[in-house]
């Protein structure tokens, strides 16, 4: 697992990096906001430790850019005691945790371990053939063309269901139950319309996957 530490106080950054390397993590450091963002946008990190007060660009601006660019690394913010407001902003912008300065290095390492354990347990990407669906961002990517598209909520549920049941026939009833809920009125939900939107998106990004109708039985996702 690879971690980026963005912290302008170099002695603190070094202490963090040394300790995390001793815990067998790969660690890179950035000492200002611009360099930190540049490194983070490579999207090679599982976790970023992000100081708020930084030269050139502050931690909250960086956090915002990360979300805009679909960077899925876990983020632990470092905040001073007086920065309660920043802390709240950080959570609103999508930070996963914060540690208040001054902190014990063991506490920070414990928080890092908690965050990275949850990464390992939770599967964020569903894959089938040349399709890769990011559960967290609802982004569908075709791995052979490298094109991506955002999938709206209902189509996302539909696609997720097909990807869990790839190459199997699923009935309309099963789809309705899964995507719209058990108590839904079948007639009122236009499954065909949602399917056609979804098929169009799969086609736009150049995937070879299709969702075929199987006469009298339902539908099937296949290559
Ligand atoms: Ca600082």
GROMACS .gro file of C-alpha atoms and ligand atoms in nm:
model
  224
    1UNK     CA    1   0.000   0.000   0.000
    2UNK     CA    2   0.128   0.346  -0.093
    3UNK     CA    3   0.081   0.658   0.114
    4UNK     CA    4   0.139   1.026   0.031
    5UNK     CA    5   0.221   1.269   0.313
    6UNK     CA    6   0.151   1.635   0.228
    7UNK     CA    7   0.297   1.841   0.514
    8UNK     CA    8   0.510   2.155   0.494
    9UNK     CA    9   0.680   2.105   0.829
   10UNK     CA   10   0.952   1.877   0.700
   11UNK     CA   11   1.053   1.736   1.037
   12UNK     CA   12   0.693   1.624   1.100
   13UNK     CA   13   0.665   1.481   0.747
   14UNK     CA   14   0.989   1.288   0.800
   15UNK     CA   15   0.879   1.147   1.134
   16UNK     CA   16   0.550   1.029   0.979
   17UNK     CA   17   0.724   0.882   0.673
   18UNK     CA   18   0.987   0.700   0.877
   19UNK     CA   19   0.729   0.547   1.109
   20UNK     CA   20   0.499   0.439   0.825
   21UNK     CA   21   0.791   0.286   0.631
   22UNK     CA   22   0.874   0.086   0.944
   23UNK     CA   23   0.514  -0.043   0.921
   24UNK     CA   24   0.595  -0.165   0.565
   25UNK     CA   25   0.405   0.105   0.376
   26UNK     CA   26   0.549   0.276   0.068
   27UNK     CA   27   0.563   0.648   0.150
   28UNK     CA   28   0.617   0.964  -0.057
   29UNK     CA   29   0.627   1.317   0.082
   30UNK     CA   30   0.532   1.660  -0.053
   31UNK     CA   31   0.620   1.980   0.132
   32UNK     CA   32   0.378   2.222  -0.033
   33UNK     CA   33   0.021   2.216  -0.165
   34UNK     CA   34   0.100   2.235  -0.535
   35UNK     CA   35   0.350   1.952  -0.529
   36UNK     CA   36   0.113   1.754  -0.309
   37UNK     CA   37  -0.177   1.791  -0.551
   38UNK     CA   38   0.046   1.706  -0.847
   39UNK     CA   39   0.154   1.383  -0.677
   40UNK     CA   40  -0.196   1.296  -0.556
   41UNK     CA   41  -0.346   1.330  -0.906
   42UNK     CA   42  -0.129   1.042  -1.028
   43UNK     CA   43  -0.389   0.830  -0.845
   44UNK     CA   44  -0.132   0.577  -0.725
   45UNK     CA   45  -0.199   0.628  -0.354
   46UNK     CA   46  -0.424   0.425  -0.126
   47UNK     CA   47  -0.415   0.694   0.140
   48UNK     CA   48  -0.315   1.060   0.170
   49UNK     CA   49  -0.220   1.234   0.492
   50UNK     CA   50  -0.310   1.595   0.429
   51UNK     CA   51  -0.214   1.897   0.638
   52UNK     CA   52  -0.458   2.189   0.615
   53UNK     CA   53  -0.224   2.489   0.644
   54UNK     CA   54   0.013   2.456   0.348
   55UNK     CA   55   0.201   2.700   0.124
   56UNK     CA   56   0.078   2.754  -0.236
   57UNK     CA   57  -0.252   2.563  -0.192
   58UNK     CA   58  -0.426   2.464   0.131
   59UNK     CA   59  -0.543   2.118   0.228
   60UNK     CA   60  -0.915   2.188   0.178
   61UNK     CA   61  -0.855   2.311  -0.179
   62UNK     CA   62  -0.651   1.998  -0.248
   63UNK     CA   63  -0.927   1.778  -0.107
   64UNK     CA   64  -1.181   1.947  -0.333
   65UNK     CA   65  -0.961   1.891  -0.640
   66UNK     CA   66  -0.916   1.525  -0.548
   67UNK     CA   67  -1.293   1.471  -0.538
   68UNK     CA   68  -1.340   1.659  -0.866
   69UNK     CA   69  -1.085   1.430  -1.029
   70UNK     CA   70  -1.231   1.106  -0.888
   71UNK     CA   71  -0.925   1.031  -0.679
   72UNK     CA   72  -1.040   0.757  -0.443
   73UNK     CA   73  -0.754   0.755  -0.196
   74UNK     CA   74  -0.855   0.764   0.170
   75UNK     CA   75  -0.775   1.103   0.322
   76UNK     CA   76  -0.671   1.175   0.681
   77UNK     CA   77  -0.653   1.548   0.753
   78UNK     CA   78  -0.408   1.698   0.998
   79UNK     CA   79  -0.563   1.992   1.183
   80UNK     CA   80  -0.456   2.226   1.458
   81UNK     CA   81  -0.674   2.230   1.772
   82UNK     CA   82  -0.808   2.575   1.683
   83UNK     CA   83  -0.921   2.469   1.336
   84UNK     CA   84  -1.251   2.308   1.432
   85UNK     CA   85  -1.427   2.483   1.147
   86UNK     CA   86  -1.170   2.350   0.899
   87UNK     CA   87  -1.224   2.005   1.040
   88UNK     CA   88  -1.597   2.023   0.969
   89UNK     CA   89  -1.532   2.159   0.621
   90UNK     CA   90  -1.293   1.871   0.564
   91UNK     CA   91  -1.558   1.617   0.651
   92UNK     CA   92  -1.809   1.792   0.428
   93UNK     CA   93  -1.559   1.786   0.143
   94UNK     CA   94  -1.500   1.415   0.190
   95UNK     CA   95  -1.213   1.355   0.432
   96UNK     CA   96  -1.229   1.009   0.591
   97UNK     CA   97  -1.072   1.101   0.925
   98UNK     CA   98  -0.873   1.373   1.097
   99UNK     CA   99  -0.598   1.384   1.354
  100UNK     CA  100  -0.547   1.691   1.571
  101UNK     CA  101  -0.200   1.840   1.608
  102UNK     CA  102   0.002   1.783   1.816
  103UNK     CA  103  -0.049   1.406   1.790
  104UNK     CA  104   0.131   1.093   1.898
  105UNK     CA  105   0.274   0.916   1.597
  106UNK     CA  106   0.125   0.587   1.720
  107UNK     CA  107  -0.221   0.740   1.708
  108UNK     CA  108  -0.174   0.848   1.347
  109UNK     CA  109  -0.045   0.504   1.249
  110UNK     CA  110  -0.348   0.343   1.415
  111UNK     CA  111  -0.583   0.568   1.215
  112UNK     CA  112  -0.396   0.485   0.893
  113UNK     CA  113  -0.429   0.112   0.965
  114UNK     CA  114  -0.803   0.148   1.026
  115UNK     CA  115  -0.857   0.332   0.697
  116UNK     CA  116  -0.650   0.092   0.490
  117UNK     CA  117  -0.811  -0.212   0.645
  118UNK     CA  118  -1.149  -0.084   0.528
  119UNK     CA  119  -1.006  -0.039   0.176
  120UNK     CA  120  -0.903  -0.404   0.173
  121UNK     CA  121  -1.242  -0.531   0.284
  122UNK     CA  122  -1.464  -0.320   0.068
  123UNK     CA  123  -1.464  -0.390  -0.301
  124UNK     CA  124  -1.486  -0.059  -0.485
  125UNK     CA  125  -1.459  -0.189  -0.839
  126UNK     CA  126  -1.684  -0.436  -1.017
  127UNK     CA  127  -1.541  -0.586  -1.332
  128UNK     CA  128  -1.678  -0.782  -1.623
  129UNK     CA  129  -1.507  -0.827  -1.960
  130UNK     CA  130  -1.382  -0.481  -2.063
  131UNK     CA  131  -1.613  -0.299  -1.820
  132UNK     CA  132  -1.502  -0.162  -1.487
  133UNK     CA  133  -1.761  -0.002  -1.259
  134UNK     CA  134  -1.645   0.217  -0.972
  135UNK     CA  135  -1.904   0.173  -0.696
  136UNK     CA  136  -1.802   0.483  -0.508
  137UNK     CA  137  -1.809   0.729  -0.797
  138UNK     CA  138  -2.067   0.556  -1.022
  139UNK     CA  139  -1.818   0.579  -1.306
  140UNK     CA  140  -1.820   0.314  -1.576
  141UNK     CA  141  -1.494   0.265  -1.767
  142UNK     CA  142  -1.422   0.059  -2.076
  143UNK     CA  143  -1.073  -0.080  -2.020
  144UNK     CA  144  -1.003  -0.138  -2.390
  145UNK     CA  145  -1.084   0.220  -2.502
  146UNK     CA  146  -1.012   0.390  -2.167
  147UNK     CA  147  -1.334   0.590  -2.205
  148UNK     CA  148  -1.546   0.662  -1.899
  149UNK     CA  149  -1.899   0.773  -1.835
  150UNK     CA  150  -2.102   0.862  -1.529
  151UNK     CA  151  -2.403   0.641  -1.457
  152UNK     CA  152  -2.716   0.791  -1.294
  153UNK     CA  153  -2.858   0.624  -0.983
  154UNK     CA  154  -3.127   0.392  -1.123
  155UNK     CA  155  -2.916   0.278  -1.419
  156UNK     CA  156  -2.628   0.225  -1.178
  157UNK     CA  157  -2.839  -0.016  -0.967
  158UNK     CA  158  -2.943  -0.195  -1.284
  159UNK     CA  159  -2.586  -0.225  -1.409
  160UNK     CA  160  -2.458  -0.336  -1.071
  161UNK     CA  161  -2.718  -0.612  -1.066
  162UNK     CA  162  -2.621  -0.732  -1.414
  163UNK     CA  163  -2.252  -0.728  -1.326
  164UNK     CA  164  -2.316  -0.940  -1.016
  165UNK     CA  165  -2.511  -1.181  -1.239
  166UNK     CA  166  -2.299  -1.167  -1.553
  167UNK     CA  167  -2.375  -1.423  -1.824
  168UNK     CA  168  -2.683  -1.538  -1.639
  169UNK     CA  169  -3.043  -1.486  -1.741
  170UNK     CA  170  -3.225  -1.261  -1.496
  171UNK     CA  171  -3.602  -1.221  -1.510
  172UNK     CA  172  -3.788  -0.891  -1.517
  173UNK     CA  173  -3.931  -0.974  -1.175
  174UNK     CA  174  -3.585  -1.024  -1.029
  175UNK     CA  175  -3.469  -0.693  -1.173
  176UNK     CA  176  -3.772  -0.506  -1.040
  177UNK     CA  177  -3.726  -0.655  -0.695
  178UNK     CA  178  -3.360  -0.569  -0.686
  179UNK     CA  179  -3.363  -0.228  -0.848
  180UNK     CA  180  -3.702  -0.085  -0.753
  181UNK     CA  181  -3.787  -0.285  -0.442
  182UNK     CA  182  -4.031  -0.568  -0.369
  183UNK     CA  183  -4.346  -0.360  -0.336
  184UNK     CA  184  -4.322  -0.178  -0.661
  185UNK     CA  185  -4.590  -0.163  -0.926
  186UNK     CA  186  -4.422  -0.327  -1.228
  187UNK     CA  187  -4.627  -0.140  -1.483
  188UNK     CA  188  -4.523   0.199  -1.353
  189UNK     CA  189  -4.151   0.147  -1.400
  190UNK     CA  190  -4.025   0.157  -1.750
  191UNK     CA  191  -3.751  -0.102  -1.739
  192UNK     CA  192  -3.703  -0.100  -2.116
  193UNK     CA  193  -3.636   0.273  -2.115
  194UNK     CA  194  -3.372   0.248  -1.841
  195UNK     CA  195  -3.216  -0.048  -2.020
  196UNK     CA  196  -3.191   0.145  -2.344
  197UNK     CA  197  -3.020   0.439  -2.166
  198UNK     CA  198  -2.777   0.196  -2.012
  199UNK     CA  199  -2.707   0.012  -2.339
  200UNK     CA  200  -2.639   0.345  -2.504
  201UNK     CA  201  -2.382   0.440  -2.239
  202UNK     CA  202  -2.207   0.103  -2.267
  203UNK     CA  203  -2.190   0.157  -2.643
  204UNK     CA  204  -2.067   0.517  -2.618
  205UNK     CA  205  -1.757   0.416  -2.424
  206UNK     CA  206  -1.683   0.145  -2.684
  207UNK     CA  207  -1.737  -0.170  -2.480
  208UNK     CA  208  -1.806  -0.509  -2.638
  209UNK     CA  209  -2.047  -0.596  -2.358
  210UNK     CA  210  -2.418  -0.603  -2.432
  211UNK     CA  211  -2.741  -0.663  -2.242
  212UNK     CA  212  -2.958  -0.890  -2.454
  213UNK     CA  213  -3.325  -0.969  -2.418
  214UNK     CA  214  -3.390  -1.342  -2.386
  215UNK     CA  215  -3.734  -1.417  -2.518
  216UNK     CA  216  -3.991  -1.497  -2.247
  217UNK     CA  217  -3.720  -1.528  -1.984
  218UNK     CA  218  -3.564  -1.191  -1.919
  219UNK     CA  219  -3.222  -1.041  -1.990
  220UNK     CA  220  -2.859  -1.144  -1.997
  221UNK     CA  221  -2.534  -0.948  -1.989
  222UNK     CA  222  -2.268  -1.098  -2.214
  223UNK     CA  223  -1.974  -1.011  -2.440
  224LIG    CA1  224   0.129   2.321   0.793
   0.00000   0.00000   0.00000
